[in-house]
Amino acid sequence: MSEPLRLQGISASAGYAEGPLFDLDQTVGSYVGKETADDEKAALETAIAIAAGRLTALIDAAEGDAADILEFQIAMLEDDALSSLAFAAIHAGQPADQAWRQALDAEIAGYDASDQDYFRARAADIRDIRDQVLRALTEAGDVQVPAGAILYGEDIAPTRFLETDWSSGGGIALKAGSTASHVAMLARSRGVPMIVGLGALPAHFAGIVLLDAEHGGIVLLPSKAEIDAFRQLSSSFTVRRDQAGTFLARPAATRTGTPVRVQVNIADPSEVDGIDIATCDGVGLMRTEFLFGKSLPDEETQYRAYRKVLEWAGDKPVTIRTVDAGGDKPVPGFTVDESNPFLGQRGIRLSLARPEVFRVQIRALLRAAVHGSLKVMFPMIAIVEEYRQAAAMFAEEQAALAARGIANKMPPLGIMVEVPSVAIVPEAFTEAAFFSIGSNDLTQYVMAAARDNAAVAHLNSVRHPAVLRLIAAVTAFGEREKIPVSLCGDAGGDPASIPSLLEAGLRDLSVAPAQLAMAKAAIADVSV
Ligand code: PEP
Ligand code: MG
């Protein structure tokens, strides 16, 4: 009997799955060449049209994020820049499949080589487009995935995810991948368990695999005892998730009745359409980077996005964060190329360096503020002068709007506590109206362990005593000085971390909407 083999990666979507492995990298068949270059060109044109048709059919059944991803892929497919390279190669004598593969591989290599998570994540979309067309060109495109299988490979295409029937279970185990990819986002919103960054798996493997995407590990060749233990963890997770649904409608409180505020983290304003405002205490973090995706957004676009969320929230608070571009979130035409972007010009540093861009966002926020209960916070604050400069710009823009007779309101201005210098010396920041602890970045900077690197994931823990001590100190300081303190990093929605966070004194968490019920259930289990 062989020994069990365990691999550790990063959880991208919590849950459990048990089933056979299905190798995603083996599913493209072989192409039968054509007589002439014209026939090759026609074959490629037909394949592109078939692929676009399949994507369009998927859009009809998709909503929200899924529809956005598919629309992005169709736009890429219809972009002549991609196909013209392939047509030129066909003209030079290459068969259609090689020509297409080479053209797309060159594009993918560019994205893959990026040291920035955001661009690497977009490589998966181009790979998907490549394979959709290759699939249409070849015969072996329709390999069926067995029900309940664990799909594994380098990465997984969003269309493959959307075509898969997840109703009989199953999950995703990726050798590479990223928790920031489109598929990871879909997996979280559909509750499909997913792990990324597992590294190489044995080439040929038959048998049942246990995928524990709550803790980020898989086991090949499990022993009977391991299977039993796994099933216990899995059923306890299912019970917790099902029971959690009953907590959603109630305000959160600990076992001993201490109330805890639970707000939501959002990015795209359309997300609020799927959330009942009665189930949360407001928006603890609205990320605004999504607005800066393809180009710099104008004031009107931003104003409409902020106003939509404020009107949805009514009298509940909405905390909007000024743009946190840079780090793992590059914005073409705005962020700068740096050897170490996590330690470079990101967040408030970049906004202050580009006041002409920052002032547009400030005006949009000041105008939107009249439509609800807005709070604004600045990301990546390291020294108080950054807060002062940003606050002064708010005051200047407000005076200018008022002089022009444009309706506006000054919101309370707070800071993210995510750079250790702030967490260690919070007394330097008493001018801020509130603190919001960004545990994702605070943890990576305290532990010197990148948040997107599976090899150091064991170090990147919010529950390390060094991180918890800082969180407790900031929370106690806020209480003494009457500065409200909340936490908006991913740890706030993690049932395993919630007891430690409440123990550290926090009573205000902001979590991903999909985590709302589980977070409230976990809070109800804590005695503080
Ligand atoms: C954080 O760092 O915890 C945070 C909420 O900000 P982001 O994840 O957007 O960097
Ligand atoms: Mg952060």
Coordinates of C-alpha atoms and ligand atoms in Angstrom, one line a residue:
M1 CA 0.0 0.0 0.0
S2 CA 1.4 3.4 -1.0
E3 CA 1.9 6.2 1.4
P4 CA -0.7 9.1 1.3
L5 CA 0.7 12.1 -0.4
R6 CA -0.2 15.6 1.0
L7 CA 0.1 18.8 -0.9
Q8 CA -0.4 22.3 0.6
G9 CA -1.6 25.3 -1.4
I10 CA -3.8 28.4 -0.7
S11 CA -7.5 28.2 -0.3
A12 CA -9.3 30.3 -2.9
S13 CA -12.8 29.2 -2.0
A14 CA -13.6 27.3 1.2
G15 CA -15.3 23.9 1.1
Y16 CA -14.6 20.1 0.8
A17 CA -14.7 17.7 -2.1
E18 CA -13.8 14.1 -2.6
G19 CA -13.6 12.5 -6.0
P20 CA -11.4 11.4 -8.9
L21 CA -8.9 13.8 -10.5
F22 CA -9.7 15.2 -13.9
D23 CA -6.6 16.5 -15.8
L24 CA -7.5 19.8 -17.4
D25 CA -4.3 19.9 -19.4
Q26 CA -5.1 16.8 -21.4
T27 CA -8.3 17.9 -23.1
V28 CA -7.2 19.5 -26.4
G29 CA -7.3 17.0 -29.3
S30 CA -5.2 16.9 -32.5
Y31 CA -5.9 19.0 -35.6
V32 CA -6.3 17.6 -39.1
G33 CA -4.4 20.0 -41.5
K34 CA -6.1 21.5 -44.6
E35 CA -5.0 21.5 -48.3
T36 CA -4.4 25.2 -48.8
A37 CA -3.7 28.3 -46.8
D38 CA -7.2 29.6 -47.8
D39 CA -8.7 26.5 -46.3
E40 CA -6.7 26.9 -43.1
K41 CA -7.8 30.5 -42.8
A42 CA -11.4 29.5 -43.4
A43 CA -11.1 26.8 -40.7
L44 CA -9.7 29.3 -38.2
E45 CA -12.4 31.8 -39.0
T46 CA -15.1 29.1 -38.5
A47 CA -13.5 28.0 -35.2
I48 CA -13.4 31.6 -33.9
A49 CA -17.1 32.0 -34.8
I50 CA -18.0 28.7 -33.1
A51 CA -16.1 29.7 -30.0
A52 CA -17.8 33.2 -29.9
G53 CA -21.1 31.5 -30.4
R54 CA -20.5 29.2 -27.5
L55 CA -19.5 32.1 -25.3
T56 CA -22.6 34.1 -26.3
A57 CA -24.8 31.1 -25.4
L58 CA -23.1 30.9 -22.0
I59 CA -23.8 34.6 -21.5
D60 CA -27.5 34.0 -21.8
A61 CA -27.4 31.7 -18.8
A62 CA -24.9 33.8 -16.8
E63 CA -25.4 36.7 -14.4
G64 CA -23.2 39.4 -12.8
D65 CA -19.5 38.6 -12.7
A66 CA -19.9 35.6 -15.0
A67 CA -21.5 37.6 -17.7
D68 CA -18.8 40.3 -17.4
I69 CA -16.1 37.7 -17.8
L70 CA -17.7 36.2 -20.9
E71 CA -18.3 39.6 -22.4
F72 CA -14.6 40.4 -21.9
Q73 CA -13.6 37.2 -23.6
I74 CA -15.9 37.8 -26.6
A75 CA -14.4 41.3 -27.0
M76 CA -10.9 39.8 -26.9
L77 CA -12.0 37.1 -29.5
E78 CA -13.4 39.8 -31.8
D79 CA -10.3 42.0 -31.5
D80 CA -8.5 41.8 -34.8
A81 CA -5.1 42.3 -33.0
L82 CA -5.2 38.7 -31.8
S83 CA -6.4 37.0 -35.0
S84 CA -4.4 39.1 -37.5
L85 CA -1.1 37.6 -36.2
A86 CA -2.5 34.1 -36.7
F87 CA -3.8 34.9 -40.2
A88 CA -0.4 36.2 -41.1
A89 CA 1.3 33.0 -39.9
I90 CA -1.2 30.9 -42.0
H91 CA -0.4 33.1 -45.0
A92 CA 3.3 32.2 -44.3
G93 CA 2.4 28.5 -44.5
Q94 CA 1.5 27.4 -41.0
P95 CA -1.6 25.2 -40.2
A96 CA -4.4 27.0 -38.4
D97 CA -4.0 25.3 -35.0
Q98 CA -0.3 26.1 -34.8
A99 CA -0.8 29.7 -36.0
W100 CA -3.5 30.3 -33.5
R101 CA -1.6 28.7 -30.6
Q102 CA 1.6 30.6 -31.3
A103 CA -0.2 33.9 -31.6
L104 CA -2.1 33.4 -28.3
D105 CA 0.9 31.8 -26.5
A106 CA 3.0 34.9 -27.2
E107 CA 0.2 37.0 -25.6
I108 CA -0.1 34.7 -22.6
A109 CA 3.6 34.7 -22.1
G110 CA 3.6 38.5 -21.8
Y111 CA 0.9 38.3 -19.1
D112 CA 2.5 35.3 -17.3
A113 CA 5.9 37.0 -17.1
S114 CA 4.4 39.9 -15.1
D115 CA 5.4 39.9 -11.5
Q116 CA 1.9 41.4 -10.8
D117 CA -0.8 39.1 -9.7
Y118 CA -3.5 41.0 -11.5
F119 CA -1.9 40.5 -15.0
R120 CA -1.0 36.9 -14.3
A121 CA -4.7 36.3 -13.4
R122 CA -5.7 37.8 -16.8
A123 CA -3.5 35.2 -18.6
A124 CA -6.1 32.6 -17.6
D125 CA -8.7 34.4 -19.7
I126 CA -6.5 34.5 -22.8
R127 CA -5.6 30.8 -22.3
D128 CA -9.3 30.1 -22.1
I129 CA -9.9 31.9 -25.4
R130 CA -7.0 30.0 -27.0
D131 CA -8.4 26.6 -25.9
Q132 CA -12.0 27.5 -26.9
V133 CA -10.8 28.1 -30.5
L134 CA -8.5 25.0 -30.5
R135 CA -11.4 23.0 -29.2
A136 CA -13.6 24.2 -32.0
L137 CA -10.7 23.3 -34.5
T138 CA -10.2 19.8 -33.2
E139 CA -12.3 16.7 -32.7
A140 CA -11.6 15.9 -29.1
G141 CA -13.1 19.1 -27.7
D142 CA -15.9 17.5 -25.8
V143 CA -14.2 15.3 -23.2
Q144 CA -16.8 14.9 -20.5
V145 CA -15.8 15.7 -16.9
P146 CA -17.0 12.9 -14.6
A147 CA -19.6 14.0 -12.0
G148 CA -18.0 15.1 -8.7
A149 CA -14.5 15.2 -10.2
I150 CA -11.7 17.4 -8.9
L151 CA -10.4 19.4 -11.8
Y152 CA -6.7 19.9 -11.7
G153 CA -4.2 21.5 -14.0
E154 CA -2.0 24.6 -14.3
D155 CA -5.0 26.8 -14.3
I156 CA -8.7 26.6 -15.2
A157 CA -10.6 28.5 -17.8
P158 CA -13.6 30.6 -16.7
T159 CA -15.7 29.0 -19.5
R160 CA -14.7 25.5 -18.3
F161 CA -15.9 26.5 -14.8
L162 CA -19.2 27.8 -16.1
E163 CA -19.8 24.7 -18.3
T164 CA -19.2 22.3 -15.5
D165 CA -22.2 20.9 -13.6
W166 CA -21.2 21.4 -9.9
S167 CA -24.5 20.0 -8.7
S168 CA -22.9 16.6 -7.8
G169 CA -20.0 18.2 -5.9
G170 CA -16.5 18.4 -7.2
G171 CA -13.8 21.0 -6.8
I172 CA -10.7 22.6 -8.3
A173 CA -7.0 22.0 -7.5
L174 CA -4.6 24.1 -9.3
K175 CA -0.8 23.7 -9.6
A176 CA -0.5 27.5 -10.1
G177 CA -3.5 29.9 -10.3
S178 CA -4.3 32.8 -8.2
T179 CA -6.9 33.7 -5.5
A180 CA -7.4 36.9 -7.5
S181 CA -8.4 35.2 -10.7
H182 CA -11.9 35.4 -12.3
V183 CA -12.4 31.7 -11.6
A184 CA -11.6 32.1 -7.9
M185 CA -14.1 34.9 -7.7
L186 CA -16.8 32.7 -9.4
A187 CA -15.9 29.7 -7.2
R188 CA -16.4 31.8 -4.0
S189 CA -19.7 33.2 -5.2
R190 CA -21.0 29.7 -6.2
G191 CA -19.5 27.9 -3.2
V192 CA -17.3 25.6 -5.3
P193 CA -14.2 24.5 -3.2
M194 CA -10.9 25.6 -4.8
I195 CA -7.2 25.5 -3.9
V196 CA -4.4 27.3 -5.9
G197 CA -0.6 27.1 -5.7
L198 CA -0.3 23.3 -5.1
G199 CA 2.7 22.8 -7.3
A200 CA 3.2 19.7 -9.4
L201 CA 1.0 16.6 -8.9
P202 CA 2.2 13.1 -9.8
A203 CA 1.8 12.7 -13.7
H204 CA -0.5 9.7 -13.6
F205 CA -2.7 9.2 -10.7
A206 CA -5.8 7.2 -10.3
G207 CA -8.0 7.0 -7.2
I208 CA -9.9 9.3 -4.9
V209 CA -8.5 12.6 -3.8
L210 CA -9.5 14.5 -0.7
L211 CA -9.7 18.3 -1.3
D212 CA -9.9 20.4 1.9
A213 CA -10.3 23.9 0.6
E214 CA -11.1 25.2 4.0
H215 CA -7.4 24.7 5.0
G216 CA -5.9 24.7 1.5
G217 CA -4.6 21.1 1.3
I218 CA -5.2 17.9 -0.7
V219 CA -4.5 14.3 0.0
L220 CA -3.8 11.7 -2.7
L221 CA -3.9 8.0 -1.7
P222 CA -5.6 8.7 1.6
S223 CA -5.7 6.0 4.3
K224 CA -9.0 4.8 5.7
A225 CA -8.5 6.9 8.9
E226 CA -7.8 10.0 6.8
I227 CA -10.9 9.5 4.7
D228 CA -13.0 9.2 8.0
A229 CA -11.4 12.3 9.5
F230 CA -11.9 14.2 6.2
R231 CA -15.6 13.2 6.1
Q232 CA -16.1 14.5 9.6
L233 CA -14.6 17.9 8.8
S234 CA -16.6 18.0 5.6
S235 CA -19.9 17.3 7.2
S236 CA -19.2 19.8 10.0
F237 CA -18.5 22.4 7.4
T238 CA -21.8 21.6 5.6
V239 CA -23.7 21.8 8.9
R240 CA -22.0 25.1 9.8
R241 CA -22.8 26.5 6.3
D242 CA -26.4 25.4 6.4
Q243 CA -27.0 26.6 9.9
A244 CA -25.3 29.9 9.1
G245 CA -28.2 30.7 6.7
T246 CA -30.4 31.2 9.8
F247 CA -28.1 33.8 11.2
L248 CA -28.2 36.0 8.1
A249 CA -31.4 37.9 9.0
R250 CA -30.4 38.6 12.6
P251 CA -28.0 41.2 13.9
A252 CA -24.7 39.6 14.9
A253 CA -24.0 38.9 18.6
T254 CA -21.6 36.7 20.5
R255 CA -22.8 33.7 22.6
T256 CA -22.9 36.0 25.6
G257 CA -24.9 38.6 23.8
T258 CA -22.2 41.2 23.0
P259 CA -23.3 42.9 19.7
V260 CA -20.8 42.9 16.8
R261 CA -21.3 45.1 13.8
V262 CA -20.9 43.2 10.5
Q263 CA -20.6 45.2 7.3
V264 CA -19.8 44.1 3.8
N265 CA -16.8 44.6 1.4
I266 CA -17.7 45.4 -2.2
A267 CA -16.0 46.5 -5.3
D268 CA -18.3 46.8 -8.3
P269 CA -21.5 48.7 -7.3
S270 CA -23.6 46.1 -9.1
E271 CA -22.7 43.7 -6.2
V272 CA -25.2 45.5 -4.0
D273 CA -28.0 44.2 -6.2
G274 CA -27.5 40.8 -4.7
I275 CA -27.4 41.9 -1.1
D276 CA -30.3 42.6 1.2
I277 CA -29.2 45.7 3.2
A278 CA -31.2 44.4 6.2
T279 CA -28.6 41.6 6.5
C280 CA -25.6 43.8 7.2
D281 CA -24.6 47.0 9.0
G282 CA -23.5 48.9 6.0
V283 CA -20.4 48.8 3.7
G284 CA -17.2 48.7 5.6
L285 CA -15.0 48.8 2.5
M286 CA -15.8 49.7 -1.0
R287 CA -12.7 49.2 -3.1
T288 CA -12.6 51.6 -6.0
E289 CA -9.8 50.1 -8.1
F290 CA -12.3 48.3 -10.3
L291 CA -13.3 51.8 -11.7
F292 CA -9.7 52.3 -12.8
G293 CA -9.5 48.9 -14.7
K294 CA -9.0 50.0 -18.3
S295 CA -8.6 53.7 -18.2
L296 CA -8.8 56.6 -15.7
P297 CA -12.5 57.1 -14.9
D298 CA -14.0 60.6 -15.2
E299 CA -15.7 62.4 -12.3
E300 CA -19.2 61.6 -13.5
T301 CA -18.6 57.8 -13.8
Q302 CA -17.2 57.8 -10.3
Y303 CA -20.0 59.9 -8.9
R304 CA -22.7 57.6 -10.3
A305 CA -20.9 54.5 -8.9
Y306 CA -20.6 55.9 -5.4
R307 CA -24.1 57.4 -5.4
K308 CA -25.6 54.0 -6.4
V309 CA -24.1 52.3 -3.3
L310 CA -25.0 55.2 -1.0
E311 CA -28.6 55.2 -2.1
W312 CA -28.8 51.4 -1.7
A313 CA -27.5 51.6 1.9
G314 CA -30.0 54.4 2.9
D315 CA -29.0 55.6 6.4
K316 CA -26.4 52.9 7.0
P317 CA -22.8 53.9 6.6
V318 CA -20.8 53.3 3.4
T319 CA -17.0 53.5 3.7
I320 CA -15.4 54.2 0.3
R321 CA -11.7 53.8 0.0
T322 CA -9.8 56.1 -2.3
V323 CA -8.0 54.2 -5.0
D324 CA -5.4 51.7 -3.9
A325 CA -3.7 51.1 -7.2
G326 CA -0.3 49.5 -7.3
G327 CA 1.0 46.5 -5.4
D328 CA -1.0 43.6 -6.9
K329 CA -3.5 46.0 -8.5
P330 CA -1.7 47.8 -11.4
V331 CA -3.6 50.3 -13.5
P332 CA -2.4 51.0 -17.0
G333 CA -1.4 54.7 -17.4
F334 CA -1.4 55.3 -13.6
T335 CA 0.8 52.8 -11.7
V336 CA 4.6 52.7 -12.2
D337 CA 6.8 49.8 -13.1
E338 CA 8.8 48.9 -9.9
S339 CA 10.9 46.0 -8.9
N340 CA 8.9 45.5 -5.6
P341 CA 5.4 46.9 -6.1
F342 CA 4.2 45.9 -2.7
L343 CA 6.8 48.2 -1.2
G344 CA 6.5 50.9 -3.8
Q345 CA 4.2 53.7 -5.0
R346 CA 0.8 52.2 -4.2
G347 CA -2.4 53.5 -2.5
I348 CA -2.2 57.0 -1.0
R349 CA 1.5 57.4 -2.1
L350 CA 0.4 57.2 -5.8
S351 CA -2.7 59.4 -5.3
L352 CA -0.6 62.1 -3.7
A353 CA 2.0 61.8 -6.5
R354 CA -0.7 62.2 -9.1
P355 CA -3.0 65.0 -7.7
E356 CA -4.7 65.6 -11.1
V357 CA -6.1 62.0 -10.9
F358 CA -6.8 62.1 -7.1
R359 CA -8.7 65.4 -7.2
V360 CA -11.2 63.9 -9.7
Q361 CA -12.0 61.1 -7.2
I362 CA -12.2 63.6 -4.4
R363 CA -14.8 65.7 -6.2
A364 CA -16.8 62.7 -7.1
L365 CA -16.8 61.6 -3.4
L366 CA -17.7 65.1 -2.1
R367 CA -20.7 65.3 -4.5
A368 CA -21.9 61.7 -3.8
A369 CA -21.7 62.3 0.0
V370 CA -25.1 64.2 -0.1
H371 CA -26.8 61.0 -1.1
G372 CA -26.2 58.9 2.0
S373 CA -24.0 58.3 5.0
L374 CA -20.5 58.4 3.4
K375 CA -17.2 57.9 5.1
V376 CA -13.9 58.0 3.1
M377 CA -10.7 56.3 4.0
F378 CA -7.1 56.4 2.6
P379 CA -5.2 53.1 1.9
M380 CA -1.5 52.5 2.7
I381 CA -1.1 55.4 5.1
A382 CA 2.4 55.2 6.7
I383 CA 3.0 58.7 8.1
V384 CA 0.5 61.3 9.3
E385 CA 1.7 63.9 6.7
E386 CA 0.0 61.7 4.0
Y387 CA -3.3 62.0 5.9
R388 CA -2.9 65.7 6.3
Q389 CA -2.1 66.3 2.6
A390 CA -5.1 64.2 1.5
A391 CA -7.4 65.9 4.0
A392 CA -6.2 69.3 2.8
M393 CA -7.0 68.4 -0.8
F394 CA -10.5 67.4 0.3
A395 CA -10.9 70.8 2.0
E396 CA -9.7 72.7 -1.1
E397 CA -12.0 70.7 -3.5
Q398 CA -14.9 71.3 -1.2
A399 CA -14.3 75.0 -1.2
A400 CA -14.1 75.0 -5.0
L401 CA -17.3 73.0 -5.4
A402 CA -19.1 75.3 -3.0
A403 CA -17.8 78.4 -4.9
R404 CA -19.4 76.9 -8.0
G405 CA -22.7 76.3 -6.2
I406 CA -22.4 72.5 -6.6
A407 CA -24.0 70.4 -3.9
N408 CA -21.5 68.5 -1.7
K409 CA -20.7 67.4 1.8
M410 CA -17.5 66.7 3.7
P411 CA -17.5 63.1 4.9
P412 CA -15.5 61.8 7.9
L413 CA -12.0 61.0 6.7
G414 CA -10.3 57.9 8.2
I415 CA -7.3 55.7 7.5
M416 CA -6.5 52.1 6.8
V417 CA -4.3 50.6 9.4
E418 CA -2.3 48.2 7.2
V419 CA 1.3 49.5 7.3
P420 CA 3.1 48.4 10.6
S421 CA 4.3 52.0 11.3
V422 CA 0.6 53.0 11.9
A423 CA -0.3 49.9 14.0
I424 CA 2.9 50.4 16.2
V425 CA 2.4 54.1 16.7
P426 CA -1.3 54.8 16.4
E427 CA -1.0 57.9 18.6
A428 CA 0.5 59.7 15.6
F429 CA -2.8 59.5 13.8
T430 CA -5.4 60.9 16.2
E431 CA -6.5 63.4 13.5
A432 CA -8.1 60.6 11.6
A433 CA -11.9 60.2 12.2
F434 CA -11.7 56.4 12.2
F435 CA -9.3 53.4 11.7
S436 CA -10.0 50.4 9.5
I437 CA -7.5 47.6 9.9
G438 CA -6.4 46.0 6.6
S439 CA -5.4 42.6 7.9
N440 CA -4.4 41.3 4.4
D441 CA -1.6 43.9 4.1
L442 CA -0.8 44.3 7.8
T443 CA -0.2 40.5 8.0
Q444 CA 2.0 40.4 4.8
Y445 CA 4.1 43.4 6.0
V446 CA 4.5 42.2 9.6
M447 CA 5.4 38.6 8.6
A448 CA 7.4 39.6 5.4
A449 CA 5.3 37.0 3.5
A450 CA 3.6 38.0 0.3
R451 CA -0.1 37.5 0.4
D452 CA -0.1 35.9 -3.1
N453 CA 2.7 33.4 -2.7
A454 CA 1.7 29.8 -1.8
A455 CA 5.3 29.0 -0.8
V456 CA 5.1 31.3 2.2
A457 CA 1.3 30.9 3.0
H458 CA 2.2 29.2 6.2
L459 CA 3.8 32.4 7.5
N460 CA 1.0 34.6 6.2
S461 CA -1.4 34.2 9.2
V462 CA -3.4 36.9 10.9
R463 CA -3.4 34.6 13.9
H464 CA 0.3 34.9 14.5
P465 CA 0.8 36.5 17.9
A466 CA 2.7 39.4 16.4
V467 CA -0.2 40.4 14.2
L468 CA -2.8 39.8 16.9
R469 CA -0.8 41.9 19.4
L470 CA -0.8 44.8 17.0
I471 CA -4.6 44.5 16.3
A472 CA -5.3 44.4 20.0
A473 CA -3.1 47.4 20.6
V474 CA -4.8 49.5 17.9
T475 CA -8.3 48.4 19.1
A476 CA -7.5 49.4 22.7
F477 CA -6.0 52.7 21.6
G478 CA -9.1 53.5 19.6
E479 CA -11.3 52.7 22.6
R480 CA -9.3 55.0 24.8
E481 CA -9.2 57.9 22.3
K482 CA -12.8 57.4 21.1
I483 CA -11.6 56.6 17.6
P484 CA -13.9 53.9 16.0
V485 CA -11.8 50.9 14.9
S486 CA -13.0 48.2 12.5
L487 CA -11.3 45.5 10.4
C488 CA -11.9 45.0 6.7
G489 CA -9.3 42.4 5.7
D490 CA -10.3 38.9 4.6
A491 CA -9.7 37.5 8.1
G492 CA -12.9 39.3 9.3
G493 CA -15.0 36.7 7.3
D494 CA -12.9 33.7 8.2
P495 CA -14.7 31.6 10.9
A496 CA -11.3 30.3 12.1
S497 CA -9.9 33.8 12.7
I498 CA -13.1 35.4 14.2
P499 CA -12.5 34.2 17.8
S500 CA -9.0 35.6 17.9
L501 CA -10.2 38.9 16.4
L502 CA -13.0 39.3 18.9
E503 CA -10.6 38.3 21.7
A504 CA -8.3 41.1 20.4
G505 CA -11.2 43.5 21.2
L506 CA -12.7 44.1 17.7
R507 CA -16.5 44.6 17.6
D508 CA -16.8 45.8 14.0
L509 CA -15.9 43.5 11.0
S510 CA -16.4 43.9 7.3
V511 CA -16.6 40.8 5.2
A512 CA -17.1 39.5 1.7
P513 CA -20.9 39.2 1.0
A514 CA -20.6 35.5 0.5
Q515 CA -19.1 35.2 4.0
L516 CA -21.7 37.2 5.8
A517 CA -23.8 34.3 7.1
M518 CA -20.8 32.1 8.2
A519 CA -19.2 35.1 9.9
K520 CA -22.4 35.8 11.9
A521 CA -22.6 32.2 12.8
A522 CA -19.0 32.1 13.9
I523 CA -19.5 35.2 16.1
A524 CA -22.5 33.6 17.8
D525 CA -20.1 30.7 18.8
V526 CA -17.6 33.0 20.6
S527 CA -17.9 33.7 24.3
V528 CA -16.6 37.3 24.9
Ligands
PEP1 C1 -6.3 44.7 3.4 O1 -5.1 45.0 3.1 O2 -6.6 44.0 4.4 C2 -7.4 45.3 2.7 C3 -8.7 45.2 3.1 O3 -7.1 45.9 1.5 P1 -6.7 45.1 0.1 O4 -7.0 43.7 0.3 O5 -7.6 45.8 -0.9 O6 -5.3 45.5 0.0
MG2 MG -4.7 46.5 1.7

